CSV table of C-alpha atoms in Angstrom, one decimal:
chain,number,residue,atom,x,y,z
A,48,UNK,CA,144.7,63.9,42.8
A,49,UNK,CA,147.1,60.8,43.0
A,50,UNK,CA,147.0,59.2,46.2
A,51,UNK,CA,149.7,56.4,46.5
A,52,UNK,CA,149.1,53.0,48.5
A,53,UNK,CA,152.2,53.7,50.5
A,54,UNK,CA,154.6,56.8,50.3
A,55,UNK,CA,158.5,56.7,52.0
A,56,UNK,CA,159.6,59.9,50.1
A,57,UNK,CA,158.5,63.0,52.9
A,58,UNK,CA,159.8,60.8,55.5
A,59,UNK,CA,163.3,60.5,53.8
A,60,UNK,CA,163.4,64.0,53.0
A,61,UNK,CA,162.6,65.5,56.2
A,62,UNK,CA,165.2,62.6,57.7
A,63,UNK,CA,167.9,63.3,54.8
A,64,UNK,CA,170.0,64.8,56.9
A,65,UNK,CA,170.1,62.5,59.9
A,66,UNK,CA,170.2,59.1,57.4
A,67,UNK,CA,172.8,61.2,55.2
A,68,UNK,CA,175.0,61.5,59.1
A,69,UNK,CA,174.2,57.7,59.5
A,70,UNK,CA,175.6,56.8,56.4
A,71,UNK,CA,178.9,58.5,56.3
A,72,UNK,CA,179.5,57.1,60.0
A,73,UNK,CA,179.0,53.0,58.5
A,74,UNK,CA,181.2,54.0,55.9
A,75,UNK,CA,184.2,55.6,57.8
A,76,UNK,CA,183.6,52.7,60.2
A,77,UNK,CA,184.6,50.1,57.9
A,78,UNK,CA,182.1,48.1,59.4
A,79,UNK,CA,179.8,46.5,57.2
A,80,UNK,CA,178.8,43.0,58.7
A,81,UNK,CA,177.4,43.1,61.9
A,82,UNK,CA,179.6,45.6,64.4
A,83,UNK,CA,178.9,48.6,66.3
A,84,UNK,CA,175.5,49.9,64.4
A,85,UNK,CA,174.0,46.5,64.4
A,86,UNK,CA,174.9,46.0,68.3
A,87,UNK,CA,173.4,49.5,69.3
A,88,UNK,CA,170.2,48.8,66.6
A,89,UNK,CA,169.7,45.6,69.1
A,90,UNK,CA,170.1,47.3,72.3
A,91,UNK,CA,167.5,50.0,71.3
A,92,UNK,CA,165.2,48.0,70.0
A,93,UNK,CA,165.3,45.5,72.6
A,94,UNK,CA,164.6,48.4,74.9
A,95,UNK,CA,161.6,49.8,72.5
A,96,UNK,CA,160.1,46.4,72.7
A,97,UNK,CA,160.6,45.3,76.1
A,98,UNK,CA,162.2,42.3,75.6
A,99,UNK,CA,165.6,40.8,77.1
A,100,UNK,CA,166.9,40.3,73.5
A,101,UNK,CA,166.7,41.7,70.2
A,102,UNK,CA,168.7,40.0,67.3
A,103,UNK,CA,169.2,42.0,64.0
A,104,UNK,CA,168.7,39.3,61.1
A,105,UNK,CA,168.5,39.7,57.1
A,106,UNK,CA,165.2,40.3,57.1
A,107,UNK,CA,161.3,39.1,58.9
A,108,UNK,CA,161.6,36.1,56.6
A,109,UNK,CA,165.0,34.7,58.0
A,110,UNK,CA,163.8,36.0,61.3
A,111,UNK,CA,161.0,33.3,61.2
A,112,UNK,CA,163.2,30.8,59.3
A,113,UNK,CA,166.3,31.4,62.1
A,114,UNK,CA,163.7,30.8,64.9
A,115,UNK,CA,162.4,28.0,64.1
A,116,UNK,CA,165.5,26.2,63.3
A,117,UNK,CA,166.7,26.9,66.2
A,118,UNK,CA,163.4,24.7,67.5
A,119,UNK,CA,164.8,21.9,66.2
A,120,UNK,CA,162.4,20.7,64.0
A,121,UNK,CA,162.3,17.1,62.8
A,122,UNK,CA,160.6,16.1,59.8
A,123,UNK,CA,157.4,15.7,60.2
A,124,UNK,CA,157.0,18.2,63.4
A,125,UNK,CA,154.0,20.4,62.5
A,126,UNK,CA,153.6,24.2,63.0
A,127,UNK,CA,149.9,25.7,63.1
A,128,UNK,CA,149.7,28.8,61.6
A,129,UNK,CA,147.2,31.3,59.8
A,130,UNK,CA,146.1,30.6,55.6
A,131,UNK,CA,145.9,34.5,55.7
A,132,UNK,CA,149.4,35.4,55.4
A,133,UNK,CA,152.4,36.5,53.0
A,134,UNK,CA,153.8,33.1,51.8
A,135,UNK,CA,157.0,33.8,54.5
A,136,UNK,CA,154.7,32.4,57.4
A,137,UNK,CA,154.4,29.1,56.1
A,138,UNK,CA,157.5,29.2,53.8
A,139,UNK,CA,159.6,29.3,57.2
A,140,UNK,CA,157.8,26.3,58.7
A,141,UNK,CA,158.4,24.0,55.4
A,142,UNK,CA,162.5,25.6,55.0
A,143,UNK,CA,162.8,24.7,58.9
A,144,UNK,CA,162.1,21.3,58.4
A,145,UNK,CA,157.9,21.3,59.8
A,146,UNK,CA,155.1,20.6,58.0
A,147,UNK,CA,152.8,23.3,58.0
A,148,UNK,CA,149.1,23.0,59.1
A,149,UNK,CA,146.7,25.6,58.5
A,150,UNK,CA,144.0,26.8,61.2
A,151,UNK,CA,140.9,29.3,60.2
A,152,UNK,CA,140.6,32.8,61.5
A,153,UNK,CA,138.4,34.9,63.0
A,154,UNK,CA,136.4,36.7,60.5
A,155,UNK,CA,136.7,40.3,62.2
A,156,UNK,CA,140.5,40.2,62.9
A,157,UNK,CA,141.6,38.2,60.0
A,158,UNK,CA,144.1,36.3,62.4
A,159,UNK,CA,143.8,32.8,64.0
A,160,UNK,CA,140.8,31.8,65.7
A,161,UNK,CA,141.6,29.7,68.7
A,162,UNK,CA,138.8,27.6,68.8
A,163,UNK,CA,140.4,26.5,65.1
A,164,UNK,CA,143.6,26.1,66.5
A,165,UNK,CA,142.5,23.9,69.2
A,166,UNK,CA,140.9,21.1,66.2
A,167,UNK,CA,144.2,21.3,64.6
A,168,UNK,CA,146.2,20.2,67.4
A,169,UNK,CA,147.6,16.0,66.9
A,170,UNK,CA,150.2,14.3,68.3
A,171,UNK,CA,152.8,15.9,66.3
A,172,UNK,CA,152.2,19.7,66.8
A,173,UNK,CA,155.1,21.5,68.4
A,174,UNK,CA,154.4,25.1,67.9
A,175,UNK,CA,151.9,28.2,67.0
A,176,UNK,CA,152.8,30.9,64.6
A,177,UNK,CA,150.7,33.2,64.9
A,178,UNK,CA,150.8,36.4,62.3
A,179,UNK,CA,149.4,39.9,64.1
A,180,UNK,CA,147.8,40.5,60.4
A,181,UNK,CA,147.8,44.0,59.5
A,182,UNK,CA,149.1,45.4,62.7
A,183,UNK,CA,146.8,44.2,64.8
A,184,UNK,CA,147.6,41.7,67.7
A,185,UNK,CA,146.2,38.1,67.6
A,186,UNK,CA,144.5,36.5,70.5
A,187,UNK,CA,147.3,36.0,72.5
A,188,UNK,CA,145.8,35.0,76.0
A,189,UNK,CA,143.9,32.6,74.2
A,190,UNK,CA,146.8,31.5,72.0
A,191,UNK,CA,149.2,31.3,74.7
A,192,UNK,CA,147.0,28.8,77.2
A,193,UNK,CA,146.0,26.7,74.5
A,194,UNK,CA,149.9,26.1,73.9
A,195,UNK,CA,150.4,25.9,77.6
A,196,UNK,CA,147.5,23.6,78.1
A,197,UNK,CA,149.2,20.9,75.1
A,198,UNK,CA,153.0,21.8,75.7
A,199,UNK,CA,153.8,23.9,72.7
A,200,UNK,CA,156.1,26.8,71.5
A,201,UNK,CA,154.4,29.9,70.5
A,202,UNK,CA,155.9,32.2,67.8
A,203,UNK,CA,154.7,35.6,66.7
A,204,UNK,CA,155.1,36.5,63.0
A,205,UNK,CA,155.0,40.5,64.1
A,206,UNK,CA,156.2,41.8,60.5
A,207,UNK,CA,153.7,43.8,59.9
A,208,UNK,CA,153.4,45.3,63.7
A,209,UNK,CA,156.1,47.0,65.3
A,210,UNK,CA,154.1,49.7,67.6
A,211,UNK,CA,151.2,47.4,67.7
A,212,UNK,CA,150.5,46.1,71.4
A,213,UNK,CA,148.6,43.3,73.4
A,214,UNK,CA,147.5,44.4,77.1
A,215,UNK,CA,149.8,47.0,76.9
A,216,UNK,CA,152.6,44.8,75.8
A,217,UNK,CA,154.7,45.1,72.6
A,218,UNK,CA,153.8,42.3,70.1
A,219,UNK,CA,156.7,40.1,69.0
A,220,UNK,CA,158.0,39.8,72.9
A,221,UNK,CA,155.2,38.2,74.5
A,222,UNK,CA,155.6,35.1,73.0
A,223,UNK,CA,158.6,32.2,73.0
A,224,UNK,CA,159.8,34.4,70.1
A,225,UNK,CA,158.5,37.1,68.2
A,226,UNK,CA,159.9,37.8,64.3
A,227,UNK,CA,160.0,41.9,63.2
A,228,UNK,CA,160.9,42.9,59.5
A,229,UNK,CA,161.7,46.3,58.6
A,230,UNK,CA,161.2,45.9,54.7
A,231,UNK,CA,160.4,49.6,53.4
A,232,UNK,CA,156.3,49.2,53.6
A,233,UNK,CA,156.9,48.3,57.2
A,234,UNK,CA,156.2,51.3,60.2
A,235,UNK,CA,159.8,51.0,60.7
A,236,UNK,CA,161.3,50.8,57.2
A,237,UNK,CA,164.7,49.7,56.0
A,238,UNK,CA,166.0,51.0,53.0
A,239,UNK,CA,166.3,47.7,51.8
A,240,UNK,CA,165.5,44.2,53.7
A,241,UNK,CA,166.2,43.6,57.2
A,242,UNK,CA,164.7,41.9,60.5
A,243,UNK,CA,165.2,41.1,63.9
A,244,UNK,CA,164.0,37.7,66.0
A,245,UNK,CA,163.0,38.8,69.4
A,246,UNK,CA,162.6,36.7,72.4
A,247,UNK,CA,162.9,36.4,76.5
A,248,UNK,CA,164.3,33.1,76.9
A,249,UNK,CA,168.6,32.8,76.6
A,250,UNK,CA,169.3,29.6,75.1
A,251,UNK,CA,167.2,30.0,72.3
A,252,UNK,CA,169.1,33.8,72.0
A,253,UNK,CA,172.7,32.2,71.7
A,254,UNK,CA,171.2,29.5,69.4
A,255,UNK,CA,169.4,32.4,66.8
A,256,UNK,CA,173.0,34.9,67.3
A,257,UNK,CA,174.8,31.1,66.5
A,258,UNK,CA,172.9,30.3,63.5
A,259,UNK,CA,172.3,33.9,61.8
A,260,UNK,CA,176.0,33.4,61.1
A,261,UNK,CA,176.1,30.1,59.7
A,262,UNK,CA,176.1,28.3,63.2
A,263,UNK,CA,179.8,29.4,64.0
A,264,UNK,CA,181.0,29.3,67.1
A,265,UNK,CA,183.8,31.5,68.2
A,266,UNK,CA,186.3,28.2,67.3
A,267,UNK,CA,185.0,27.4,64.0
A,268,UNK,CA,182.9,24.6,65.5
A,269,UNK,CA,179.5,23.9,64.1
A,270,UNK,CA,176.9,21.7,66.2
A,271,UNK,CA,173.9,22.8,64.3
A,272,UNK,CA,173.6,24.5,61.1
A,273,UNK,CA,172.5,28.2,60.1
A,274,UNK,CA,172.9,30.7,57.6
A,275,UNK,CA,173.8,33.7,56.4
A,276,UNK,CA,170.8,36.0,57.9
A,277,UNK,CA,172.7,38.5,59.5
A,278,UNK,CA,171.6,42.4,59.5
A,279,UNK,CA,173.6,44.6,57.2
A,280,UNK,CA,175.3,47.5,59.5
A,281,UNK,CA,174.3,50.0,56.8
A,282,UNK,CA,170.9,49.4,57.2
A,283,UNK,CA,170.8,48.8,61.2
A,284,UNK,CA,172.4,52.8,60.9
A,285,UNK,CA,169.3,53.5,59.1
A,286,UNK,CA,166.9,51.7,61.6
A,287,UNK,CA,169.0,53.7,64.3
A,288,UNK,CA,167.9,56.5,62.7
A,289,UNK,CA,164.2,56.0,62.5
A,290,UNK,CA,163.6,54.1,65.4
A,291,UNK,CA,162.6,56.7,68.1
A,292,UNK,CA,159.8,58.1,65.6
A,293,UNK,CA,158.0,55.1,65.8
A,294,UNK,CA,155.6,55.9,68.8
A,295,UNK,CA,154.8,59.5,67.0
A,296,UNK,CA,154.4,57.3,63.4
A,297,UNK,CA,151.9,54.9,65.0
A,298,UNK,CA,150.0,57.8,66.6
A,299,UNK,CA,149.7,59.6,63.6
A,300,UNK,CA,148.8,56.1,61.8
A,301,UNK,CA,145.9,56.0,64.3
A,302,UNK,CA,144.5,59.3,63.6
A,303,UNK,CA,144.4,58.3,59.9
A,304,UNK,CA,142.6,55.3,60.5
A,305,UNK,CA,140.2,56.7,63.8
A,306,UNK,CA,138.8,59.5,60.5
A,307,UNK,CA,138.7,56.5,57.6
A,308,UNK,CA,136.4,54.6,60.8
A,309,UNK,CA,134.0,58.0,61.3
A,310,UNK,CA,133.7,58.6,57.9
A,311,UNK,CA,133.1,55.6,56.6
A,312,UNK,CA,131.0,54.3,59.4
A,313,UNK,CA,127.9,54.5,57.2
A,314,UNK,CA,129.2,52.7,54.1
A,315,UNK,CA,128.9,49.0,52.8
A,316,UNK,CA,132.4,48.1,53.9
A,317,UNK,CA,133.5,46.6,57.7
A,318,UNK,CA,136.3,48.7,58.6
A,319,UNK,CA,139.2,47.5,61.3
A,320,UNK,CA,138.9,45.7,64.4
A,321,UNK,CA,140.0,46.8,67.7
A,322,UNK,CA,139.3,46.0,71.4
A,323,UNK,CA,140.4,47.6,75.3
A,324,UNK,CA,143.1,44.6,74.6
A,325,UNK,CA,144.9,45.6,71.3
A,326,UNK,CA,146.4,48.8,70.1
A,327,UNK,CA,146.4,48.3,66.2
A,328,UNK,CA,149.7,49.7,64.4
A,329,UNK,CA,147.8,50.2,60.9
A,330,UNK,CA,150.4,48.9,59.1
A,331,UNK,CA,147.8,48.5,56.4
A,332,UNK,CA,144.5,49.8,56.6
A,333,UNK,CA,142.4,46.9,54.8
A,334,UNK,CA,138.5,47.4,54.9
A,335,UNK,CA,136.4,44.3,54.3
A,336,UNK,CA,133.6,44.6,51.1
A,337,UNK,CA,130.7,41.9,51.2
A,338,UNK,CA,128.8,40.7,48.1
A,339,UNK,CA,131.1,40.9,45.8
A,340,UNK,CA,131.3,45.0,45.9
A,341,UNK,CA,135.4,44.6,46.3
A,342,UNK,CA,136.3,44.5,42.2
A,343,UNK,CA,133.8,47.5,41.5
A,344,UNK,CA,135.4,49.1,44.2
A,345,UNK,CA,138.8,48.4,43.6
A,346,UNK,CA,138.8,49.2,39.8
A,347,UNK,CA,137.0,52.6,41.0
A,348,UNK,CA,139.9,53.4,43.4
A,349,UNK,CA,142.2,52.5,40.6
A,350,UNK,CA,140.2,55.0,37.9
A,351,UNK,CA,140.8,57.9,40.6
A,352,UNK,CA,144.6,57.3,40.9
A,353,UNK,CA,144.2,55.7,44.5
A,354,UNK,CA,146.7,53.0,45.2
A,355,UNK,CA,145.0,50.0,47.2
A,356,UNK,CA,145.9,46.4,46.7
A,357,UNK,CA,144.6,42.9,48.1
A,358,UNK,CA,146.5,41.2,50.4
A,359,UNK,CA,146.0,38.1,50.1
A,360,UNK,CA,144.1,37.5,46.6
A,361,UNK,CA,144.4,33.5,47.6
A,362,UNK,CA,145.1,31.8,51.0
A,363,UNK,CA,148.2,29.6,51.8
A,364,UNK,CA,146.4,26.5,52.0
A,365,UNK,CA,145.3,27.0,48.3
A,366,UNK,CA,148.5,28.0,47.2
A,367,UNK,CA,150.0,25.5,44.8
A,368,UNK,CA,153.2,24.7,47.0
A,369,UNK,CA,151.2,23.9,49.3
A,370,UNK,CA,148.9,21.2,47.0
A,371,UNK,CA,150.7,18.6,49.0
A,372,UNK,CA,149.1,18.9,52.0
A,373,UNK,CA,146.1,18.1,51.0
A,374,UNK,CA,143.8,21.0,51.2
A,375,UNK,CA,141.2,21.5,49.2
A,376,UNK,CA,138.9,24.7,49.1
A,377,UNK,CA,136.2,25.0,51.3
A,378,UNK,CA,138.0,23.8,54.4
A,379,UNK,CA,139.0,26.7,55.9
A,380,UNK,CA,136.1,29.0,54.9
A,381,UNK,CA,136.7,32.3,56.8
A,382,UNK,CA,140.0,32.3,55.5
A,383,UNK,CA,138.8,31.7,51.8
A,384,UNK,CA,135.7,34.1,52.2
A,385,UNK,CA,137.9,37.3,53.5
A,386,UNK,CA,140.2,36.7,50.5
A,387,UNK,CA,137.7,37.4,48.4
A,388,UNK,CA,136.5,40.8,50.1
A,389,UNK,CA,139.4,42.3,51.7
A,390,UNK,CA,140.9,45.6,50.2
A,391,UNK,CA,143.7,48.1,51.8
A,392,UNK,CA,143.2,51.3,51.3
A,393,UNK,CA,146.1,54.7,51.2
A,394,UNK,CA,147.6,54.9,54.9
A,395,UNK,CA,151.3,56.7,55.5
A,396,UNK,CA,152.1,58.8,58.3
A,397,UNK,CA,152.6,61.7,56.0
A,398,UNK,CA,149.1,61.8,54.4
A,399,UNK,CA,147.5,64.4,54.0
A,400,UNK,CA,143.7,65.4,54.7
A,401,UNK,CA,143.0,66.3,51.3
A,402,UNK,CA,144.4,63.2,50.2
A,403,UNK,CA,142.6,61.0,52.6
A,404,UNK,CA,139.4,63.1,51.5
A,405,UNK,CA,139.8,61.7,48.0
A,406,UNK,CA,139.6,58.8,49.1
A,407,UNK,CA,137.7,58.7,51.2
A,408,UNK,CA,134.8,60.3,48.6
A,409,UNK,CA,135.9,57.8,46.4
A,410,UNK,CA,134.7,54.9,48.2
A,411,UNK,CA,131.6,56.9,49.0
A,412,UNK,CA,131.0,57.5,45.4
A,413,UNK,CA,130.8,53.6,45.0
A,414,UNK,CA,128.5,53.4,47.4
A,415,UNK,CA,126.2,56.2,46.6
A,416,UNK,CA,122.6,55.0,47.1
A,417,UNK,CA,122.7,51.8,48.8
């Protein structure tokens, strides 16, 4: 039995004819750039997420960029963020104008450890970006009174989280600002790339709505610059569309992941972190193998026909666009260590139990024994 990593088609098959309705209605609109289905894709998902705004951007990589542009960044002006992250995280800081500088993480979340954060603090930090790896929420009390406590911004790279919470809060709006994508592996998937910046604060809404269009203002005057990052109305009709499934997605998710936990309980791998304080979202469901059982594994899974993939095989502050900082390896070692031994593993909201059975006896099979 093949089981893929990550599988859109059921969903789009059992939404054909909803997406199909969606479609025709952009295209007898004439709307294409921003408009009516982008405007209504904001107002929903501003209400999903409890926030005061939602702005529909090109995609969770421009939603990060956007934001923190609109901080102002002078050169120089550093961002801390998480080593464990797509290249995006840090990418945004460096496009913005910051200099990135890379905390540690906790070893059982995979996301920033506060107590790293604190010794990365100087003179010339003005934010925290802090990714909610995986789906699952990052410290955010402890994040947010660290900032308090020195003054600084706090940003939430919630890509990979939409559905996730903190204390019962949606991640991505508890923050200064919060970036969403909606790339097609996400829980809320575009056909195609899209994003949104979320936030509670109104000055630094009008700034992200100036700049996602070039920083335009309704008289052709320019005070700060922007680009073009705004959300396609095609694919905000599509997002429309899928948007009030995502609370029965994310539970389903969550019964995938709760029978991966039981039945894998008594197996050399560490499986998810969660607490009373965070509802994990399972965009990926990445187990942790010690003592160098991930490759055996992983070639195993792939010898089955069981999708999994490594995310990330090498941490930001090792990656070579990043030599200029300075880093060298060893000095962030939880960071380096999990790199070597996470793996995700099949999770869809369509999967079935026979599939998850494969692989589930799959990773068994590895560990047979020990």
């Amino acid at each position: 039995m093949a089981v893929p990593l990550f599988d859109l088609t059921l969903q789009h098959e059992q939404l054909r004819p909803e997406l199909r309705r969606a479609f025709e209605s952009v295209v007898d609109s004439g709307h294409f750039i921003m408009g009516p289905a982008v405007e209504a894709f904001e107002t929903k998902l501003a209400e999903f997420c409890g926030v005061k705004h939602a702005i529909g951007v090109s995609s969770g990589a421009d939603a990060l960029t956007v934001i923190l542009m609109a901080l102002d960044l002078a050169p120089g002006d550093e961002v801390i963020t998480s080593p464990m992250a797509y290249v995006h995280v840090a990418g945004a800081i460096q496009r913005a104008g910051g200099t990135p500088v890379f905390a540690d993480i906790n070893p059982r979340t995979f996301n920033l450890a506060p107590e790293s954060i604190e010794g990365a603090i100087t003179p010339k930090t003005r934010a925290i970006l802090a990714p909610h790896l995986f789906g699952l929420s990052a410290n955010l009390e402890a994040i947010l009174a660290i900032a308090k406590a020195h003054g600084l911004r706090v940003i939430e790279d919630a890509d990979q989280a939409i559905g996730a919470r903190y204390q019962d809060r949606q991640v991505g709006a508890i923050g200064d600002a919060g970036a969403m994508s909606f790339f097609p592996t996400k829980n809320l998937a575009a056909l195609g790339d899209a994003g949104a910046v979320l936030t509670n604060d109104d000055a630094l809404a009008q700034r992200v709505r100036t700049m996602r269009f070039h920083g335009i203002q309704g008289d052709y005057t320019v005070h700060r610059l922007g680009g073009a990052f705004r959300l396609d109305a095609m694919q905000a009709a599509m997002l429309l569309v899928k948007l009030p499934y995502v609370e029965q997605w994310t539970a389903r998710r969550r019964e995938i992941a709760e029978r991966y936990r039981k039945r894998l309980d008594d197996v050399q791998v560490t499986c998810p972190f969660e607490d009373e304080h965070r509802r994990h979202a399972f965009n990926q469901y990445t187990i942790r193998v010690r003592a160098g059982g991930r490759e055996p594994l992983r070639h195993h899974l792939a010898a089955c026909e069981i999708g999994c993939r490594v995310y990330y095989p090498r941490p930001l502050h090792l990656q070579p666009c990043f030599d200029h900082l300075g880093y060298e390896p060893g000095a962030l070692p939880e960071a380096e260590r999990a790199c070597d031994e996470v793996l995700s593993i099949p999770i869809f909201t369509e999967m079935t139990k026979d599939q998850q059975d494969h692989v589930i006896q799959a990773i068994r099979d590895v560990f047979a024994g020990d």
